[in-house]
CSV table of C-alpha atoms in Angstrom, one decimal:
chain,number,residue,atom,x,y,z
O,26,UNK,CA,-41.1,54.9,219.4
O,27,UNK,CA,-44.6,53.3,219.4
O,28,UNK,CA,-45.2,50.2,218.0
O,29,UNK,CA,-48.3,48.1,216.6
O,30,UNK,CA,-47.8,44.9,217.1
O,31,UNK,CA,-49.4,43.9,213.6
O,32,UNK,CA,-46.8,45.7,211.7
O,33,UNK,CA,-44.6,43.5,210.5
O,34,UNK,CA,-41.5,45.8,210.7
O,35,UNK,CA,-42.2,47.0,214.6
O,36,UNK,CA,-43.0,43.0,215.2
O,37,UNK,CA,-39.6,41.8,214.0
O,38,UNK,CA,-37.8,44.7,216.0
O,39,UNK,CA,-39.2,43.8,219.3
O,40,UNK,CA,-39.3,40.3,218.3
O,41,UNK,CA,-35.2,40.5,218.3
O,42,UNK,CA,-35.3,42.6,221.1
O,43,UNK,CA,-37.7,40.7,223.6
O,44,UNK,CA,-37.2,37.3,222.7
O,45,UNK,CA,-34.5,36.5,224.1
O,46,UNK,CA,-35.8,37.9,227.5
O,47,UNK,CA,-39.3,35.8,227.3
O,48,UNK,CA,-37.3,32.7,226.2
O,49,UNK,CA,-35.6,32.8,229.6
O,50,UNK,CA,-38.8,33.8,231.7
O,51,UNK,CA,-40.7,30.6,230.3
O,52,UNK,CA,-37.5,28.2,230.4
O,53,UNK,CA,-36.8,29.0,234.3
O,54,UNK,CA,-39.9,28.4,234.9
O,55,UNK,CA,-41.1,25.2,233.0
O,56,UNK,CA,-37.2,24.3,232.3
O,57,UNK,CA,-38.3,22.4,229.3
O,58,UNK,CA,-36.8,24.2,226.0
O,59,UNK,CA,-39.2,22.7,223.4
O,60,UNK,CA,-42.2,23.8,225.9
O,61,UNK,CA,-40.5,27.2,226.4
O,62,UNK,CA,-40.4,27.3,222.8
O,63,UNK,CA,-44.3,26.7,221.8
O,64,UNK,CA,-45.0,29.3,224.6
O,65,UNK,CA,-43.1,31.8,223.1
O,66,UNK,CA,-44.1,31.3,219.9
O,67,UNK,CA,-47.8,31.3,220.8
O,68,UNK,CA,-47.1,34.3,222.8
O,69,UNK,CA,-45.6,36.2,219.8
O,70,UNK,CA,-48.7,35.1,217.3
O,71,UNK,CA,-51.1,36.6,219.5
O,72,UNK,CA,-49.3,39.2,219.8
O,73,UNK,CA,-48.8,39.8,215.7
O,74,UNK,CA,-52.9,39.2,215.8
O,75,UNK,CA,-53.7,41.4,218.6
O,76,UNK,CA,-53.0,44.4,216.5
O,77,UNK,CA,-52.3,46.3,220.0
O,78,UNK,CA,-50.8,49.8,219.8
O,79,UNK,CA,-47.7,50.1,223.0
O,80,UNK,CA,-46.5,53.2,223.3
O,81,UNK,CA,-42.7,51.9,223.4
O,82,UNK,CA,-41.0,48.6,222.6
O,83,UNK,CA,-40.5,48.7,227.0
O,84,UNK,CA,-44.9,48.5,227.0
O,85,UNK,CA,-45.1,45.6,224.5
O,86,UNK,CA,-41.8,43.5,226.0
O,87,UNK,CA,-44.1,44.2,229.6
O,88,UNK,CA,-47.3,42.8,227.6
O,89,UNK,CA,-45.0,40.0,226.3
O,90,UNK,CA,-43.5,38.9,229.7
O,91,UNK,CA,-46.9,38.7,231.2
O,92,UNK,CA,-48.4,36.8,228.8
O,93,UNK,CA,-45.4,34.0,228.9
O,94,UNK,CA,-44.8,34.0,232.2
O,95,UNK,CA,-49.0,33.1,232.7
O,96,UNK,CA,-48.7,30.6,230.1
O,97,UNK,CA,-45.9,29.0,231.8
O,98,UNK,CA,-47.2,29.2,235.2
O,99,UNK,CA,-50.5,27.4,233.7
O,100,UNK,CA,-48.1,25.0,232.0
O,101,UNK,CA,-46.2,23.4,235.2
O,102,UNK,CA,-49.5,24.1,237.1
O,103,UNK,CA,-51.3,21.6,234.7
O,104,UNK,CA,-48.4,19.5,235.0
O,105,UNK,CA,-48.4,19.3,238.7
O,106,UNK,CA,-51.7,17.8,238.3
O,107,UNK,CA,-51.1,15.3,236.1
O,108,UNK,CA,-49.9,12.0,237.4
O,109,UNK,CA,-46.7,13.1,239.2
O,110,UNK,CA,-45.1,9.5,238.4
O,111,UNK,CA,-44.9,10.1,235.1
O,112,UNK,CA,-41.2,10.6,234.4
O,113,UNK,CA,-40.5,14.5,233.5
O,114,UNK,CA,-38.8,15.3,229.9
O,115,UNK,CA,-36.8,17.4,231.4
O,116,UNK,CA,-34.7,18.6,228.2
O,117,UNK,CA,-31.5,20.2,229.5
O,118,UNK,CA,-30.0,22.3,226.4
O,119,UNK,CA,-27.3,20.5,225.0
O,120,UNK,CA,-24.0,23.0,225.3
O,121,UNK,CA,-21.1,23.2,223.7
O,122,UNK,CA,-18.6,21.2,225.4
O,123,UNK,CA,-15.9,24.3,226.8
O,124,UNK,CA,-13.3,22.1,228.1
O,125,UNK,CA,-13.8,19.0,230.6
O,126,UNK,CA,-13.6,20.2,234.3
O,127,UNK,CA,-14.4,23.2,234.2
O,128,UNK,CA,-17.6,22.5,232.2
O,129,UNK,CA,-18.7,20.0,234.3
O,130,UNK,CA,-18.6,22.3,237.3
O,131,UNK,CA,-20.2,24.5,235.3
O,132,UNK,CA,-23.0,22.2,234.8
O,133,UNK,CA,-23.6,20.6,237.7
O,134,UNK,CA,-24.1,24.4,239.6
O,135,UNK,CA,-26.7,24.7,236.8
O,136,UNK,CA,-28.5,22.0,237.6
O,137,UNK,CA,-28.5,22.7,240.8
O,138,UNK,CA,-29.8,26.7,240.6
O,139,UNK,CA,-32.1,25.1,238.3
O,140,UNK,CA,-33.9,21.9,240.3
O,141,UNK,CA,-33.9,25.2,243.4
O,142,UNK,CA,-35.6,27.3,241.4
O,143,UNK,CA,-38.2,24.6,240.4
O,144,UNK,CA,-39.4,24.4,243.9
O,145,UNK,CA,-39.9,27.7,245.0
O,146,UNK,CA,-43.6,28.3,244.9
O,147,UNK,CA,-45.1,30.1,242.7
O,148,UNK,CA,-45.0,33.5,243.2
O,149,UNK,CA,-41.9,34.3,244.4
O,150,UNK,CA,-40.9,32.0,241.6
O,151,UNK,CA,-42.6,34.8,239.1
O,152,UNK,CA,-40.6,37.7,241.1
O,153,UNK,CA,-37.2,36.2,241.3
O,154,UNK,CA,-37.1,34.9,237.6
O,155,UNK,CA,-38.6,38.5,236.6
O,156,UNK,CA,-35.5,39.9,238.6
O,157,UNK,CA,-32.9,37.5,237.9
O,158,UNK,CA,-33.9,35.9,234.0
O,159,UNK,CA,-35.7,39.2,233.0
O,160,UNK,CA,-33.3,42.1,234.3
O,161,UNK,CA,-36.2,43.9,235.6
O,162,UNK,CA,-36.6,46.3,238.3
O,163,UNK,CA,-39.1,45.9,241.0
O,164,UNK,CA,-41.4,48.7,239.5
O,165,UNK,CA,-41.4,46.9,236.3
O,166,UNK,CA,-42.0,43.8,238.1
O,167,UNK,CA,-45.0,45.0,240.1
O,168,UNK,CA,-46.6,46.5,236.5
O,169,UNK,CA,-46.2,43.4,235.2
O,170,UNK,CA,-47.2,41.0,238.0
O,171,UNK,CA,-49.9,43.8,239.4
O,172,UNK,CA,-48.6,43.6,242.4
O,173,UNK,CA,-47.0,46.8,244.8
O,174,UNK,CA,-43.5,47.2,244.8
O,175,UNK,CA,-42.9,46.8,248.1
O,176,UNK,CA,-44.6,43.9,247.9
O,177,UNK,CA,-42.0,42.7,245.3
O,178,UNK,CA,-39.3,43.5,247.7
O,179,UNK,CA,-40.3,41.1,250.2
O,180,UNK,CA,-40.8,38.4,247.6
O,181,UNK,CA,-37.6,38.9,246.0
O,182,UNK,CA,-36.0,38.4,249.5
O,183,UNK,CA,-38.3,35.4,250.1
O,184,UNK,CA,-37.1,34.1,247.3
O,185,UNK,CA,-33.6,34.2,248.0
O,186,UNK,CA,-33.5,33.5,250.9
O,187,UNK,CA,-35.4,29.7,250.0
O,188,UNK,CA,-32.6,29.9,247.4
O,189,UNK,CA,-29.9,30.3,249.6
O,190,UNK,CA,-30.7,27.0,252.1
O,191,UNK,CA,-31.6,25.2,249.3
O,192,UNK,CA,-28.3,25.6,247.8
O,193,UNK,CA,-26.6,25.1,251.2
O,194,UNK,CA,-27.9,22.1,251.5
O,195,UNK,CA,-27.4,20.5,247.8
O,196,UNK,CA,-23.7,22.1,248.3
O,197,UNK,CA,-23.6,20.0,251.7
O,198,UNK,CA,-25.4,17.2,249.7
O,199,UNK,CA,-22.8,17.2,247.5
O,200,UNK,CA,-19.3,17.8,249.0
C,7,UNK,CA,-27.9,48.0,265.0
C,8,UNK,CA,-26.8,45.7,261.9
C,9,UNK,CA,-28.8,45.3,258.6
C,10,UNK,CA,-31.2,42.6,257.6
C,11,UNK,CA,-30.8,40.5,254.6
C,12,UNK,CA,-34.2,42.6,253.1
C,13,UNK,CA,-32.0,45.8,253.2
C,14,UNK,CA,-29.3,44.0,252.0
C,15,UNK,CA,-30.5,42.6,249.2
C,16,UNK,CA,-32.5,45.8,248.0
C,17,UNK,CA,-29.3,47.5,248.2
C,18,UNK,CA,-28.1,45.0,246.2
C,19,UNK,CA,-30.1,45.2,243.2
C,20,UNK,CA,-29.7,48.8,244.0
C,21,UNK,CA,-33.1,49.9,244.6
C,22,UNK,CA,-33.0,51.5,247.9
C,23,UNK,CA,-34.3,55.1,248.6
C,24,UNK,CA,-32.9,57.8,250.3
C,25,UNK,CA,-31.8,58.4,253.1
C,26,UNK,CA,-31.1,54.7,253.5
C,27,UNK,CA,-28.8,54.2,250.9
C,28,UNK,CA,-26.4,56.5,252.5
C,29,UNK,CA,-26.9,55.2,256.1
C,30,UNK,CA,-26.2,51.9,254.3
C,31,UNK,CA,-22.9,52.8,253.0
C,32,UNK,CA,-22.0,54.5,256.5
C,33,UNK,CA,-22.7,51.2,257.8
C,34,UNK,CA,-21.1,48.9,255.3
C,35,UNK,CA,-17.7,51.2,256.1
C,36,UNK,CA,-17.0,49.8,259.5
C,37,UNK,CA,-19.3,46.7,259.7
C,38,UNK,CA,-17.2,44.0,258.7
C,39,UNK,CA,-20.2,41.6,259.5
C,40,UNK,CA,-22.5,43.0,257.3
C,41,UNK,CA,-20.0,43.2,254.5
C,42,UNK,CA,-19.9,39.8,254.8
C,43,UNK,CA,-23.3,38.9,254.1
C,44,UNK,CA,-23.4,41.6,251.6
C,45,UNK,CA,-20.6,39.3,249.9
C,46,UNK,CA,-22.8,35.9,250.2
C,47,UNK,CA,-25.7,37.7,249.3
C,48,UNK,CA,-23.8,38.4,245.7
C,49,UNK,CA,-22.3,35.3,245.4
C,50,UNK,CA,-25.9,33.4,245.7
C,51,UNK,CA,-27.1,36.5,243.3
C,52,UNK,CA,-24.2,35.8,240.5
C,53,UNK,CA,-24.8,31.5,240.6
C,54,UNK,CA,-28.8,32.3,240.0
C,55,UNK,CA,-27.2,34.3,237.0
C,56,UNK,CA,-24.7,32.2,236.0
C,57,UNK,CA,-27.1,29.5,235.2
C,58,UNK,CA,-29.4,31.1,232.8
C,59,UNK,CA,-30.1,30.7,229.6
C,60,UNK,CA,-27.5,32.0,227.2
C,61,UNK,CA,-28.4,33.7,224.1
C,62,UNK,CA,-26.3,30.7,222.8
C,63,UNK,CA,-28.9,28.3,223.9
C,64,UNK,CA,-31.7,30.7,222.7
C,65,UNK,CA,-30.3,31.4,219.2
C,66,UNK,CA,-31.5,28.5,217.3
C,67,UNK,CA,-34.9,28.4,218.5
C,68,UNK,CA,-35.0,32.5,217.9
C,69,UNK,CA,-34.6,31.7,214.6
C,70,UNK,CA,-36.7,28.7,214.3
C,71,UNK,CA,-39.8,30.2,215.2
C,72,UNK,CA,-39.1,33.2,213.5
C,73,UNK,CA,-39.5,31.6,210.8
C,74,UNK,CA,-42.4,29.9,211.7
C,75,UNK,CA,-44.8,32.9,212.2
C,76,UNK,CA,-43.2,34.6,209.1
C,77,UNK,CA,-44.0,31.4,207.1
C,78,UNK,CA,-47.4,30.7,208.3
C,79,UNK,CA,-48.9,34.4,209.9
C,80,UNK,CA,-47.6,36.9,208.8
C,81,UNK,CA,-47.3,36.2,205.0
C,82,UNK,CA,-50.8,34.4,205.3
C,83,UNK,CA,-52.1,37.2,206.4
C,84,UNK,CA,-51.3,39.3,203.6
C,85,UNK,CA,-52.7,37.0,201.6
C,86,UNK,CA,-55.9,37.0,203.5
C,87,UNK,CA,-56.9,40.6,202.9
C,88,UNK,CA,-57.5,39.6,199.4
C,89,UNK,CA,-59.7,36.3,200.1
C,90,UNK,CA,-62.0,37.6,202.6
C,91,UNK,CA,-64.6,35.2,202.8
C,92,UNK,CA,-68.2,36.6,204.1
C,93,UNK,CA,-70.5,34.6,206.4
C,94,UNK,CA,-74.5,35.5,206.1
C,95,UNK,CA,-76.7,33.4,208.1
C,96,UNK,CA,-78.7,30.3,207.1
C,97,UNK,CA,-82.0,31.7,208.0
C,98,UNK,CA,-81.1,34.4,205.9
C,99,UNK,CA,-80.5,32.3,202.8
C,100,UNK,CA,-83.0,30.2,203.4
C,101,UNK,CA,-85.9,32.7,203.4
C,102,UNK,CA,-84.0,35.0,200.0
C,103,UNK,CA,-84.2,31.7,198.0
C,104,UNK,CA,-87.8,30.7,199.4
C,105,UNK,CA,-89.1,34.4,197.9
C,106,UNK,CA,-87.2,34.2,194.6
C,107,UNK,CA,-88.4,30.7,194.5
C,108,UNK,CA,-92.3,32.3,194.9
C,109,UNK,CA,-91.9,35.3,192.6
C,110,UNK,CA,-90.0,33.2,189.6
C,111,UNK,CA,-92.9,30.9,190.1
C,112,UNK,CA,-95.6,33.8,189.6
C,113,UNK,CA,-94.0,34.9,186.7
C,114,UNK,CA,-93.2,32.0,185.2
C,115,UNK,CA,-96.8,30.5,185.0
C,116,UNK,CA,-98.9,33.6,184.2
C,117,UNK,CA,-97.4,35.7,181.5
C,118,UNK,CA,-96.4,34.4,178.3
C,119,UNK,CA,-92.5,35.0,176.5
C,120,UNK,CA,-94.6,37.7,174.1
C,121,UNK,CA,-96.1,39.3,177.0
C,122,UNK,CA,-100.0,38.7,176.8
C,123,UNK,CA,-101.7,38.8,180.0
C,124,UNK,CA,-103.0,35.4,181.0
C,125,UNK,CA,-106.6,36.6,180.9
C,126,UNK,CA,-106.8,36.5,177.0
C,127,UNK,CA,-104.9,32.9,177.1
C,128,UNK,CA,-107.8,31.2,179.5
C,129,UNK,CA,-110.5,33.9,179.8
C,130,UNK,CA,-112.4,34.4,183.4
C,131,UNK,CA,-109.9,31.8,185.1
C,132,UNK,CA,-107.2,33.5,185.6
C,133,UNK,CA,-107.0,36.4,187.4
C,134,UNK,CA,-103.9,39.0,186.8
C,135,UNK,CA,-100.8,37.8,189.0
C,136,UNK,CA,-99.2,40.7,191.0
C,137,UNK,CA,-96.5,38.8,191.5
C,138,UNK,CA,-95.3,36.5,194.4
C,139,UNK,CA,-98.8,34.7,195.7
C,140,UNK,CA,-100.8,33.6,193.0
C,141,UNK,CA,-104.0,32.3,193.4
C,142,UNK,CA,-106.6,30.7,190.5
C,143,UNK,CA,-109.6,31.4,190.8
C,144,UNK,CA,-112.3,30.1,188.8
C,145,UNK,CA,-115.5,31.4,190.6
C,146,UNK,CA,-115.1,35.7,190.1
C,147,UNK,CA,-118.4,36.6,188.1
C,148,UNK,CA,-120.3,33.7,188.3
C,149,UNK,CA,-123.4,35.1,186.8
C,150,UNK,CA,-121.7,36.0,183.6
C,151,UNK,CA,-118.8,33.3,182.7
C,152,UNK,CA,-119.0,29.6,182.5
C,153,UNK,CA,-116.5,27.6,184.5
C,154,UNK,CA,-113.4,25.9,183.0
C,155,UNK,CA,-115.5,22.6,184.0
C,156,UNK,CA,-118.1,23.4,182.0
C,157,UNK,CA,-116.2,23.3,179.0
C,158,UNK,CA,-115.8,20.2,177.2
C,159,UNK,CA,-112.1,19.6,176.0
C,160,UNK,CA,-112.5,19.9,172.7
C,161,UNK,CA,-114.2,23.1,173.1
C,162,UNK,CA,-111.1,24.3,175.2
C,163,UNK,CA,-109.1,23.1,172.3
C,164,UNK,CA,-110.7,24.5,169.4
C,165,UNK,CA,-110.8,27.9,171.6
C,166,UNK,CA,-107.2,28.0,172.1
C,167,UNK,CA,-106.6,26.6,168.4
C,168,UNK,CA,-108.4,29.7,167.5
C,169,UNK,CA,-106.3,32.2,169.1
C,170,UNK,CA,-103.0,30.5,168.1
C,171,UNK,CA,-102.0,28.2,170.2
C,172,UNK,CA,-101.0,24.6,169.0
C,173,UNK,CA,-102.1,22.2,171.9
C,174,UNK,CA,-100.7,18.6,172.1
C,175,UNK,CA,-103.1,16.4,174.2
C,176,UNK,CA,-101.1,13.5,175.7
C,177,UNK,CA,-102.6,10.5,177.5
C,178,UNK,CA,-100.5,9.1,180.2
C,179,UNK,CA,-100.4,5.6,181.2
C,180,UNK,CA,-102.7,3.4,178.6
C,181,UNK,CA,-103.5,-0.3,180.1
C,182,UNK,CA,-104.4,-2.2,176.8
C,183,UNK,CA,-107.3,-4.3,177.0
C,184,UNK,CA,-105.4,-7.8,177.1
C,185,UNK,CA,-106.8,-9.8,174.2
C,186,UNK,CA,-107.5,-14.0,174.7
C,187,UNK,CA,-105.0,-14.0,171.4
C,188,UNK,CA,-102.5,-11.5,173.5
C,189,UNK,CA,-102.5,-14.5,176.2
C,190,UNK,CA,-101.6,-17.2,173.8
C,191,UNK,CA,-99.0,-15.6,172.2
C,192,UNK,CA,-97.0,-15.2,176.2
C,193,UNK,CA,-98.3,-18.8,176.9
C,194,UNK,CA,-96.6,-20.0,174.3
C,195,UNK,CA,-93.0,-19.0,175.0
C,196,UNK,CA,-94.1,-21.2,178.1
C,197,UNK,CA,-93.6,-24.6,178.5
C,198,UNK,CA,-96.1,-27.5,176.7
C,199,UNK,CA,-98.0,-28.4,179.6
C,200,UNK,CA,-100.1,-25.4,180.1
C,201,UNK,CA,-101.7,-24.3,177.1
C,202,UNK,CA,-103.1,-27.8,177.7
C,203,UNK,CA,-104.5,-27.1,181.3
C,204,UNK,CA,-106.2,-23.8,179.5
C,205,UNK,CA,-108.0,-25.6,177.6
């Protein structure tokens, strides 16, 4: 199905669709919802305005994810250089309380993924919220990013594998 | 020879080729090591999952700026094609109201509302306008015609009386010759002392 992005019936159909998916690409990477927000929303105006013909709702989520996932990188980039003592907004989402233990658990693995994630540099950052956030394949990934798949490969591993000690040692940290 | 984490974890998100898959799954049958690792590699996979964003969390700002760009981009839009608004450049208006300015003004001063050319208004002074530069010239034919200074004014009047026209002759800014009497009559609404140092 091809879709111009101008049309306002093709927009709200990928808009349902893609959402979602770009919401979580921006949030694990700034994780600040009200940022994530204005970068999606910019993201899907210039995409209405554009006017750009995809050939499939696939092309435009692809032209979607790239543009957000930019935006977001410029976003924490331009943060990084602003005076790092200035105390982060980090605005967890409020959730709806499940029941007491369970959801603290919950949370406090959450936070935990999360603050990892934050640290990874930046491009395997890119790759393993592409794989993980974005349920994309590597070839996906490497259109998007313009980067070889193999070269994916060995950032998703990368990426991982930071996770993995990272983890290890909040989890040792912790206990 | 046991796997590395790289084949592992390609594996894993099931991306890897032929023949390697299958030698993988050779392996993974007797290797207890390896399926192991294949186990922590999937645990670490499912907590990086388990901590994103639900669509529960997404929902309300879904909507919200839904919303937003129907409100103010995509209804404004369709509003738009009807008040398209056209931009020409200054220069551009500049020098189309500097010629209309020059050709009204030809116009205007040499022809008259019934039409007569200007020549039988003020005969051998004007010459016939073309249109935008106009230029007066008294001096064409010397020989033969008198110039406009050589007329007195009340010859130019009675001339143009003659051919119809009704002239009004104005005379801007009169300075009265101030009387001795006119100075009294101001020195008076002064007070009593002066009129004495007058005289």
């Amino acid at each position: 199905m091809e879709v111009h992005s101008s049309d306002s019936k093709s927009f709200r159909s990928v808009y349902e669709q893609v959402f979602p998916v770009v919401m979580r690409v921006a949030y694990h990477i700034t994780y600040n919802m009200d940022v994530s927000e204005d970068i999606c929303q910019e993201a899907f105006i210039r995409f209405y305005e554009k006017g750009i013909d995809f050939q499939s709702v696939d092309e435009a989520k692809y032209w979607l994810i790239r543009v957000v996932k930019n935006m977001s990188i410029n976003v924490i980039k331009r943060k990084a250089r602003e005076d790092a003592t200035v105390e982060r907004l980090k605005k967890a989402p409020s959730l709806p309380i499940l029941n007491g233990e369970q959801a603290l658990i919950g949370d406090e693995t959450r936070a935990m993924v999360r603050s990892a994630v934050e640290r990874l540099p930046e491009k395997l950052k890119s790759v393993l919220v592409l794989k993980e956030y974005a349920d994309l394949n590597y070839k996906q990934i490497a259109g998007i990013l313009r980067i070889s798949e193999s070269n994916v490969k060995v950032r998703v591993h990368r990426a991982r594998k930071i996770m993995e000690s990272m983890l290890d040692r909040e989890e040792m940290h912790v206990s | 020879m046991c796997l590395d984490d790289q084949i592992l974890n390609t594996y894993l998100d099931g991306e890897l080729g032929e023949p390697w898959k299958t030698q993988v799954i050779e392996h993974l049958n007797y290797c207890v090591a390896c399926n192991t690792r294949l186990e922590q590699l999937k645990r670490l996979r499912e907590t990086l999952l388990s901590s994103a964003l639900t669509q529960q969390e997404i929902q309300p700002h879904q909507e919200k700026v839904l919303s937003f760009i129907e409100k103010n981009i995509i209804e404004k839009k369709h509003i738009n094609i009807f008040r398209k608004t056209f931009r020409v450049s200054m220069p551009m208006v500049m020098a189309t109201a500097a010629a209309f300015v020059v050709i009204l003004t030809g116009v205007l001063l040499f022809t008259r509302p019934d039409g007569l050319p200007t020549g039988q208004i003020i005969p051998n002074v004007a010459i016939p306008s073309a249109g935008s530069v106009v230029q007066v010239r008294a001096t064409e034919n010397l020989s033969a015609a008198k110039l406009l200074e050589n007329f007195t004014l009340e010859e130019i009047l009675q001339y143009l009386s003659s051919r119809g026209y009704e002239v009004e002759v104005k005379v801007k800014e009169i300075q009265p010759v101030v009387h001795q009497t006119d100075q009294n009559e101001i020195g008076s609404e002064k007070p009593a002392e002066e009129p004495t140092v007058e005289q």
